[in-house]
PDB file of C-alpha atoms and ligand atoms in Angstrom:
ATOM      1  CA  MET A   1      90.613 122.232  81.880  1.00 61.00           C
ATOM      2  CA  THR A   2      93.149 123.540  84.415  1.00 72.00           C
ATOM      3  CA  THR A   3      96.687 122.237  84.075  1.00 82.00           C
ATOM      4  CA  LEU A   4      98.430 121.116  87.215  1.00 83.00           C
ATOM      5  CA  THR A   5     101.500 123.081  88.135  1.00 80.00           C
ATOM      6  CA  PRO A   6     104.740 121.234  87.182  1.00 83.00           C
ATOM      7  CA  TRP A   7     106.005 119.217  90.128  1.00 95.00           C
ATOM      8  CA  PRO A   8     109.689 118.255  90.045  1.00 97.00           C
ATOM      9  CA  TYR A   9     109.745 116.970  93.639  1.00 98.00           C
ATOM     10  CA  PRO A  10     109.824 113.410  94.974  1.00 98.00           C
ATOM     11  CA  ARG A  11     106.656 112.131  96.630  1.00 98.00           C
ATOM     12  CA  TRP A  12     108.337 111.346  99.953  1.00 98.00           C
ATOM     13  CA  VAL A  13     109.794 114.059 102.175  1.00 98.00           C
ATOM     14  CA  ALA A  14     111.764 113.467 105.393  1.00 98.00           C
ATOM     15  CA  HIS A  15     110.377 115.700 108.150  1.00 98.00           C
ATOM     16  CA  ARG A  16     113.004 117.874 109.879  1.00 98.00           C
ATOM     17  CA  GLY A  17     115.727 115.781 108.218  1.00 98.00           C
ATOM     18  CA  ALA A  18     115.260 112.348 109.712  1.00 98.00           C
ATOM     19  CA  GLY A  19     112.046 112.519 111.741  1.00 98.00           C
ATOM     20  CA  LYS A  20     112.856 111.422 115.264  1.00 98.00           C
ATOM     21  CA  LEU A  21     115.946 109.332 114.471  1.00 98.00           C
ATOM     22  CA  ALA A  22     118.324 112.283 114.817  1.00 98.00           C
ATOM     23  CA  PRO A  23     118.081 115.738 116.378  1.00 98.00           C
ATOM     24  CA  GLU A  24     115.609 117.612 114.186  1.00 99.00           C
ATOM     25  CA  ASN A  25     116.869 120.314 111.806  1.00 98.00           C
ATOM     26  CA  THR A  26     120.566 119.480 112.297  1.00 99.00           C
ATOM     27  CA  LEU A  27     122.919 118.570 109.456  1.00 98.00           C
ATOM     28  CA  ALA A  28     123.341 115.168 111.089  1.00 98.00           C
ATOM     29  CA  ALA A  29     119.605 114.616 110.610  1.00 98.00           C
ATOM     30  CA  PHE A  30     119.660 115.495 106.909  1.00 98.00           C
ATOM     31  CA  ARG A  31     122.656 113.221 106.369  1.00 98.00           C
ATOM     32  CA  LEU A  32     120.804 110.385 108.105  1.00 98.00           C
ATOM     33  CA  GLY A  33     117.671 111.031 106.064  1.00 98.00           C
ATOM     34  CA  ALA A  34     119.770 110.830 102.909  1.00 98.00           C
ATOM     35  CA  ALA A  35     121.390 107.597 104.138  1.00 98.00           C
ATOM     36  CA  HIS A  36     117.860 106.151 104.405  1.00 98.00           C
ATOM     37  CA  GLY A  37     117.343 106.910 100.706  1.00 98.00           C
ATOM     38  CA  TYR A  38     115.382 110.142 101.077  1.00 98.00           C
ATOM     39  CA  ARG A  39     115.967 112.738  98.368  1.00 98.00           C
ATOM     40  CA  MET A  40     113.833 115.564  99.766  1.00 98.00           C
ATOM     41  CA  PHE A  41     113.758 117.094 103.221  1.00 98.00           C
ATOM     42  CA  GLU A  42     111.587 119.482 105.183  1.00 99.00           C
ATOM     43  CA  CYS A  43     113.246 121.997 107.520  1.00 99.00           C
ATOM     44  CA  ASP A  44     112.085 124.916 109.697  1.00 99.00           C
ATOM     45  CA  ALA A  45     113.807 128.259 109.080  1.00 99.00           C
ATOM     46  CA  LYS A  46     113.856 131.424 111.180  1.00 99.00           C
ATOM     47  CA  LEU A  47     115.929 134.577 111.700  1.00 98.00           C
ATOM     48  CA  SER A  48     118.578 135.284 114.318  1.00 99.00           C
ATOM     49  CA  ALA A  49     118.599 138.753 115.884  1.00 98.00           C
ATOM     50  CA  ASP A  50     121.242 139.827 113.361  1.00 98.00           C
ATOM     51  CA  GLY A  51     119.425 138.456 110.323  1.00 98.00           C
ATOM     52  CA  VAL A  52     121.050 135.048 109.785  1.00 99.00           C
ATOM     53  CA  VAL A  53     118.597 132.386 108.573  1.00 99.00           C
ATOM     54  CA  PHE A  54     119.038 129.286 110.755  1.00 99.00           C
ATOM     55  CA  LEU A  55     117.127 126.066 111.327  1.00 99.00           C
ATOM     56  CA  MET A  56     115.027 125.429 114.411  1.00 99.00           C
ATOM     57  CA  HIS A  57     111.373 124.507 114.921  1.00 99.00           C
ATOM     58  CA  ASP A  58     110.354 126.160 118.190  1.00 98.00           C
ATOM     59  CA  ALA A  59     110.525 129.887 118.867  1.00 98.00           C
ATOM     60  CA  THR A  60     112.351 129.076 122.110  1.00 98.00           C
ATOM     61  CA  LEU A  61     115.632 127.251 122.592  1.00 99.00           C
ATOM     62  CA  GLU A  62     114.888 124.999 125.560  1.00 98.00           C
ATOM     63  CA  ARG A  63     113.459 121.862 123.924  1.00 98.00           C
ATOM     64  CA  THR A  64     116.112 121.269 121.264  1.00 98.00           C
ATOM     65  CA  THR A  65     119.234 123.082 122.516  1.00 98.00           C
ATOM     66  CA  ASN A  66     121.090 123.864 125.737  1.00 98.00           C
ATOM     67  CA  GLY A  67     120.198 127.554 125.334  1.00 98.00           C
ATOM     68  CA  HIS A  68     117.457 129.593 126.965  1.00 98.00           C
ATOM     69  CA  GLY A  69     114.885 132.068 125.764  1.00 98.00           C
ATOM     70  CA  THR A  70     113.765 133.053 122.297  1.00 98.00           C
ATOM     71  CA  GLY A  71     116.172 131.960 119.560  1.00 98.00           C
ATOM     72  CA  GLY A  72     115.358 134.964 117.395  1.00 98.00           C
ATOM     73  CA  ASP A  73     116.500 137.327 120.169  1.00 98.00           C
ATOM     74  CA  LEU A  74     120.111 136.123 119.964  1.00 98.00           C
ATOM     75  CA  PRO A  75     122.823 136.874 117.406  1.00 98.00           C
ATOM     76  CA  TRP A  76     124.110 134.035 115.236  1.00 98.00           C
ATOM     77  CA  GLN A  77     127.500 134.083 116.970  1.00 98.00           C
ATOM     78  CA  THR A  78     125.759 133.020 120.219  1.00 98.00           C
ATOM     79  CA  LEU A  79     123.347 130.572 118.560  1.00 99.00           C
ATOM     80  CA  SER A  80     126.187 128.883 116.668  1.00 98.00           C
ATOM     81  CA  GLN A  81     127.831 127.869 119.968  1.00 98.00           C
ATOM     82  CA  LEU A  82     124.793 125.958 121.274  1.00 99.00           C
ATOM     83  CA  ASP A  83     124.487 122.189 121.524  1.00 99.00           C
ATOM     84  CA  ALA A  84     121.456 121.118 119.471  1.00 99.00           C
ATOM     85  CA  GLY A  85     122.145 117.391 119.700  1.00 98.00           C
ATOM     86  CA  SER A  86     122.531 116.316 123.340  1.00 98.00           C
ATOM     87  CA  TRP A  87     118.794 116.595 124.038  1.00 98.00           C
ATOM     88  CA  HIS A  88     118.286 113.761 121.547  1.00 98.00           C
ATOM     89  CA  SER A  89     121.026 111.286 122.449  1.00 98.00           C
ATOM     90  CA  ARG A  90     124.734 111.025 123.217  1.00 98.00           C
ATOM     91  CA  THR A  91     125.467 110.014 119.631  1.00 98.00           C
ATOM     92  CA  PHE A  92     124.647 113.539 118.541  1.00 98.00           C
ATOM     93  CA  ALA A  93     126.097 115.467 121.500  1.00 98.00           C
ATOM     94  CA  GLY A  94     127.570 118.793 120.410  1.00 98.00           C
ATOM     95  CA  GLU A  95     125.799 118.870 117.061  1.00 98.00           C
ATOM     96  CA  PRO A  96     125.301 122.583 116.268  1.00 98.00           C
ATOM     97  CA  LEU A  97     122.323 124.505 114.934  1.00 98.00           C
ATOM     98  CA  PRO A  98     122.858 124.868 111.183  1.00 98.00           C
ATOM     99  CA  THR A  99     122.351 127.872 108.951  1.00 99.00           C
ATOM    100  CA  LEU A 100     120.098 127.512 105.933  1.00 99.00           C
ATOM    101  CA  ARG A 101     123.196 128.270 103.872  1.00 98.00           C
ATOM    102  CA  ALA A 102     124.961 125.156 105.223  1.00 98.00           C
ATOM    103  CA  LEU A 103     121.956 122.943 104.495  1.00 99.00           C
ATOM    104  CA  ALA A 104     121.665 124.425 100.999  1.00 98.00           C
ATOM    105  CA  HIS A 105     125.269 123.505 100.277  1.00 98.00           C
ATOM    106  CA  PHE A 106     124.646 119.918 101.409  1.00 98.00           C
ATOM    107  CA  CYS A 107     121.470 119.627  99.291  1.00 98.00           C
ATOM    108  CA  LEU A 108     122.949 121.253  96.193  1.00 98.00           C
ATOM    109  CA  ALA A 109     126.134 119.175  96.355  1.00 98.00           C
ATOM    110  CA  ASN A 110     124.085 115.980  96.472  1.00 98.00           C
ATOM    111  CA  GLY A 111     121.181 116.900  94.210  1.00 98.00           C
ATOM    112  CA  HIS A 112     118.704 116.696  97.112  1.00 98.00           C
ATOM    113  CA  HIS A 113     115.466 118.647  97.131  1.00 98.00           C
ATOM    114  CA  LEU A 114     114.356 120.869  99.980  1.00 98.00           C
ATOM    115  CA  ASN A 115     111.108 122.161 101.457  1.00 99.00           C
ATOM    116  CA  ILE A 116     111.931 125.217 103.558  1.00 99.00           C
ATOM    117  CA  GLU A 117     109.153 125.892 106.034  1.00 99.00           C
ATOM    118  CA  ILE A 118     109.296 129.577 106.970  1.00 99.00           C
ATOM    119  CA  LYS A 119     108.818 129.424 110.750  1.00 98.00           C
ATOM    120  CA  PRO A 120     108.938 133.038 111.934  1.00 98.00           C
ATOM    121  CA  THR A 121     109.506 134.040 115.509  1.00 98.00           C
ATOM    122  CA  PRO A 122     106.077 135.575 116.309  1.00 98.00           C
ATOM    123  CA  GLY A 123     105.965 139.175 115.102  1.00 98.00           C
ATOM    124  CA  THR A 124     108.597 138.712 112.389  1.00 98.00           C
ATOM    125  CA  GLU A 125     106.431 137.048 109.727  1.00 98.00           C
ATOM    126  CA  ALA A 126     107.100 139.399 106.812  1.00 98.00           C
ATOM    127  CA  ALA A 127     110.783 139.937 107.624  1.00 98.00           C
ATOM    128  CA  THR A 128     111.396 136.186 107.889  1.00 99.00           C
ATOM    129  CA  GLY A 129     109.497 135.393 104.689  1.00 99.00           C
ATOM    130  CA  ALA A 130     111.458 138.022 102.768  1.00 98.00           C
ATOM    131  CA  ALA A 131     114.843 136.994 104.205  1.00 98.00           C
ATOM    132  CA  VAL A 132     114.315 133.277 103.558  1.00 99.00           C
ATOM    133  CA  ALA A 133     113.139 133.873  99.995  1.00 98.00           C
ATOM    134  CA  ARG A 134     115.982 136.303  99.239  1.00 98.00           C
ATOM    135  CA  LEU A 135     118.610 133.892 100.557  1.00 98.00           C
ATOM    136  CA  ALA A 136     117.055 130.859  98.858  1.00 98.00           C
ATOM    137  CA  ALA A 137     116.963 132.694  95.516  1.00 98.00           C
ATOM    138  CA  GLU A 138     120.655 133.528  95.915  1.00 98.00           C
ATOM    139  CA  LEU A 139     121.712 130.048  97.014  1.00 98.00           C
ATOM    140  CA  TRP A 140     119.695 128.129  94.404  1.00 98.00           C
ATOM    141  CA  GLN A 141     120.420 130.528  91.545  1.00 98.00           C
ATOM    142  CA  GLY A 142     120.967 128.392  88.418  1.00 97.00           C
ATOM    143  CA  ALA A 143     120.069 125.150  90.220  1.00 97.00           C
ATOM    144  CA  PRO A 144     117.876 122.712  88.270  1.00 96.00           C
ATOM    145  CA  VAL A 145     115.144 122.621  90.935  1.00 98.00           C
ATOM    146  CA  PRO A 146     114.391 125.415  93.425  1.00 98.00           C
ATOM    147  CA  PRO A 147     113.362 124.706  97.012  1.00 98.00           C
ATOM    148  CA  LEU A 148     109.670 124.734  97.926  1.00 98.00           C
ATOM    149  CA  LEU A 149     108.930 127.528 100.416  1.00 99.00           C
ATOM    150  CA  SER A 150     106.009 126.859 102.745  1.00 99.00           C
ATOM    151  CA  SER A 151     104.415 128.537 105.737  1.00 99.00           C
ATOM    152  CA  PHE A 152     101.360 128.549 107.967  1.00 99.00           C
ATOM    153  CA  LYS A 153     101.648 132.354 107.860  1.00 98.00           C
ATOM    154  CA  PRO A 154     100.167 134.014 104.737  1.00 98.00           C
ATOM    155  CA  GLU A 155     102.074 137.200 105.601  1.00 98.00           C
ATOM    156  CA  ALA A 156     105.380 135.321 105.351  1.00 99.00           C
ATOM    157  CA  LEU A 157     104.411 133.814 101.990  1.00 99.00           C
ATOM    158  CA  ALA A 158     103.310 137.222 100.678  1.00 99.00           C
ATOM    159  CA  ALA A 159     106.716 138.672 101.577  1.00 99.00           C
ATOM    160  CA  ALA A 160     108.451 135.704  99.941  1.00 99.00           C
ATOM    161  CA  GLN A 161     106.342 136.198  96.820  1.00 98.00           C
ATOM    162  CA  GLN A 162     107.362 139.845  96.581  1.00 98.00           C
ATOM    163  CA  VAL A 163     111.066 139.078  96.895  1.00 98.00           C
ATOM    164  CA  ALA A 164     111.238 135.889  94.794  1.00 98.00           C
ATOM    165  CA  PRO A 165     108.026 135.589  92.763  1.00 98.00           C
ATOM    166  CA  ASP A 166     109.267 132.590  90.757  1.00 97.00           C
ATOM    167  CA  MET A 167     110.158 130.439  93.748  1.00 98.00           C
ATOM    168  CA  PRO A 168     107.437 127.809  94.394  1.00 98.00           C
ATOM    169  CA  ARG A 169     105.314 128.322  97.495  1.00 98.00           C
ATOM    170  CA  GLY A 170     103.005 126.124  99.563  1.00 98.00           C
ATOM    171  CA  LEU A 171     100.357 127.247 102.043  1.00 98.00           C
ATOM    172  CA  LEU A 172     100.429 125.114 105.191  1.00 99.00           C
ATOM    173  CA  VAL A 173      97.058 124.534 106.860  1.00 98.00           C
ATOM    174  CA  ASP A 174      96.290 122.747 110.091  1.00 98.00           C
ATOM    175  CA  THR A 175      92.546 123.390 109.687  1.00 98.00           C
ATOM    176  CA  LEU A 176      90.487 124.290 106.639  1.00 98.00           C
ATOM    177  CA  TRP A 177      89.881 127.867 107.720  1.00 98.00           C
ATOM    178  CA  GLU A 178      87.504 130.112 105.786  1.00 98.00           C
ATOM    179  CA  GLY A 179      89.026 131.011 102.425  1.00 98.00           C
ATOM    180  CA  TRP A 180      92.094 128.690 102.602  1.00 98.00           C
ATOM    181  CA  LEU A 181      92.115 127.783  98.911  1.00 98.00           C
ATOM    182  CA  ASP A 182      91.425 131.343  97.746  1.00 98.00           C
ATOM    183  CA  LYS A 183      94.308 132.504  99.927  1.00 98.00           C
ATOM    184  CA  ALA A 184      96.635 129.863  98.459  1.00 98.00           C
ATOM    185  CA  LYS A 185      95.659 130.968  94.958  1.00 98.00           C
ATOM    186  CA  ALA A 186      96.045 134.669  95.796  1.00 98.00           C
ATOM    187  CA  LEU A 187      99.554 133.953  97.096  1.00 98.00           C
ATOM    188  CA  GLY A 188     100.408 132.240  93.816  1.00 98.00           C
ATOM    189  CA  CYS A 189     101.017 128.958  95.629  1.00 98.00           C
ATOM    190  CA  ALA A 190     101.938 125.800  93.773  1.00 98.00           C
ATOM    191  CA  ALA A 191     100.682 123.584  96.607  1.00 98.00           C
ATOM    192  CA  VAL A 192      98.570 123.310  99.720  1.00 98.00           C
ATOM    193  CA  VAL A 193     100.369 121.388 102.459  1.00 99.00           C
ATOM    194  CA  ALA A 194      97.724 120.169 104.889  1.00 98.00           C
ATOM    195  CA  ASN A 195      97.467 118.159 108.049  1.00 98.00           C
ATOM    196  CA  HIS A 196      96.939 114.745 106.448  1.00 98.00           C
ATOM    197  CA  SER A 197      93.615 114.109 108.183  1.00 98.00           C
ATOM    198  CA  LEU A 198      92.037 117.026 106.271  1.00 98.00           C
ATOM    199  CA  TRP A 199      92.212 115.515 102.790  1.00 98.00           C
ATOM    200  CA  HIS A 200      89.241 113.798 101.158  1.00 98.00           C
ATOM    201  CA  THR A 201      88.121 113.135  97.587  1.00 98.00           C
ATOM    202  CA  ALA A 202      86.268 116.422  97.150  1.00 98.00           C
ATOM    203  CA  ASN A 203      88.935 118.823  98.404  1.00 98.00           C
ATOM    204  CA  VAL A 204      91.730 116.993  96.558  1.00 98.00           C
ATOM    205  CA  ALA A 205      89.668 117.456  93.366  1.00 98.00           C
ATOM    206  CA  GLN A 206      89.073 121.108  94.299  1.00 98.00           C
ATOM    207  CA  VAL A 207      92.805 121.812  94.806  1.00 98.00           C
ATOM    208  CA  HIS A 208      93.845 119.886  91.700  1.00 98.00           C
ATOM    209  CA  GLY A 209      91.067 121.632  89.785  1.00 97.00           C
ATOM    210  CA  ALA A 210      92.671 124.940  90.749  1.00 98.00           C
ATOM    211  CA  GLY A 211      95.987 123.660  89.367  1.00 97.00           C
ATOM    212  CA  LEU A 212      97.683 123.231  92.766  1.00 98.00           C
ATOM    213  CA  ARG A 213      99.276 120.156  94.328  1.00 98.00           C
ATOM    214  CA  CYS A 214      98.157 118.432  97.534  1.00 98.00           C
ATOM    215  CA  LEU A 215     100.792 117.574 100.147  1.00 98.00           C
ATOM    216  CA  SER A 216     100.390 116.172 103.650  1.00 98.00           C
ATOM    217  CA  TYR A 217     102.173 116.344 106.980  1.00 98.00           C
ATOM    218  CA  THR A 218     103.123 114.507 109.184  1.00 98.00           C
ATOM    219  CA  VAL A 219     102.244 110.995 108.037  1.00 98.00           C
ATOM    220  CA  ASN A 220     103.645 108.245 110.231  1.00 98.00           C
ATOM    221  CA  ASP A 221     101.059 105.523 109.809  1.00 97.00           C
ATOM    222  CA  PRO A 222     100.944 103.113 106.814  1.00 98.00           C
ATOM    223  CA  GLU A 223      97.140 103.159 106.562  1.00 98.00           C
ATOM    224  CA  ALA A 224      97.085 106.940 106.434  1.00 98.00           C
ATOM    225  CA  ALA A 225      99.801 106.901 103.755  1.00 98.00           C
ATOM    226  CA  GLU A 226      97.881 104.364 101.646  1.00 98.00           C
ATOM    227  CA  HIS A 227      94.736 106.468 101.919  1.00 98.00           C
ATOM    228  CA  LEU A 228      96.591 109.605 100.759  1.00 98.00           C
ATOM    229  CA  LEU A 229      98.115 107.757  97.818  1.00 98.00           C
ATOM    230  CA  ALA A 230      94.687 106.378  96.860  1.00 98.00           C
ATOM    231  CA  LEU A 231      93.299 109.922  96.961  1.00 98.00           C
ATOM    232  CA  GLY A 232      95.892 110.904  94.370  1.00 98.00           C
ATOM    233  CA  THR A 233      97.729 113.415  96.558  1.00 98.00           C
ATOM    234  CA  ASP A 234     101.182 114.534  95.487  1.00 98.00           C
ATOM    235  CA  GLY A 235     103.529 114.483  98.467  1.00 98.00           C
ATOM    236  CA  ILE A 236     103.916 113.009 101.937  1.00 98.00           C
ATOM    237  CA  ILE A 237     106.034 114.469 104.730  1.00 98.00           C
ATOM    238  CA  THR A 238     106.980 111.804 107.264  1.00 98.00           C
ATOM    239  CA  ASP A 239     109.008 111.193 110.405  1.00 98.00           C
ATOM    240  CA  ARG A 240     109.102 107.451 109.667  1.00 98.00           C
ATOM    241  CA  ILE A 241     112.040 107.312 107.283  1.00 98.00           C
ATOM    242  CA  ASP A 242     112.739 103.890 108.780  1.00 98.00           C
ATOM    243  CA  LEU A 243     109.257 102.614 107.848  1.00 98.00           C
ATOM    244  CA  PHE A 244     108.488 104.179 104.457  1.00 98.00           C
ATOM    245  CA  SER A 245     110.810 103.637 101.529  1.00 96.00           C
ATOM    246  CA  ALA A 246     111.362 106.864  99.612  1.00 93.00           C
ATOM    247  CA  ALA A 247     111.998 104.983  96.367  1.00 73.00           C
TER     248      ALA A 247
HETATM  249  O1  LIG B 301     106.054 121.592 107.072  1.00 62.76           O
HETATM  250  C1  LIG B 301     105.270 120.539 107.548  1.00 62.76           C
HETATM  251  C2  LIG B 301     105.292 120.439 109.043  1.00 62.76           C
HETATM  252  O2  LIG B 301     106.627 120.512 109.485  1.00 62.76           O
HETATM  253  C3  LIG B 301     104.475 121.532 109.679  1.00 62.76           C
HETATM  254  O3  LIG B 301     104.384 121.440 111.069  1.00 62.76           O
HETATM  255  O4  LIG B 301     105.023 122.031 113.355  1.00 62.76           O
HETATM  256  O5  LIG B 301     106.095 120.088 112.240  1.00 62.76           O
HETATM  257  O6  LIG B 301     106.652 122.421 111.548  1.00 62.76           O
HETATM  258  P1  LIG B 301     105.596 121.493 112.093  1.00 62.76           P
HETATM  259 MG1  LIG B 302     107.975 122.120 109.876  1.00 62.76          MG
END
């Protein structure tokens, strides 16, 4: 019988810090998520032009900052001056883009867990995977629980695996493409993190049978959450920190 990989993480994970209640991927969002009782967060990490790992979802700056163009084309000095809060609401006006280092300090100081989604600017998959894993290994050195590194990009996970083989990895899938589970196994993943609508009894058994955990994103509906819990899945990433209790 296959043994499931150890899983030190809470079941509930706050997406981008606090879902939609605060500007995504800002420190203000993670603080708000924590104030709602969440003890694990998902964030999106990418590289600045000069190699600083910072948090932002989109490749381009327009939606969530007052900047323009591709975030990864700019040096951190320029990115650090942007307003990543005003787009959301006046309460968060002036909130800056954070570095992964700053979020790590917040999580480590409070004993919070983190899922770092490696979100490369297109064309930088391997470089981003390696840089995120290298930095995470440095920041979490000696910590009781390492962060979970995840990505939709196998190339990014392969680079992370090379740099920090012991750091847990999760393959993100939005569809069950040919060979998804074999790829997750080949990358030494501890989990498959799937669009929640993809899970059913048979593939949960298949993933668990391979010793991996089953996580879901982005679950905002109570019926969907109940279904995933009944299936025996292991983790739920949600925007609705105001609806679901993380306890
Ligand atoms: O990591 C889970 C989820 O965040 C993946 O999709 O587009 O919200 O980053 P996205
Ligand atoms: Mg994400």
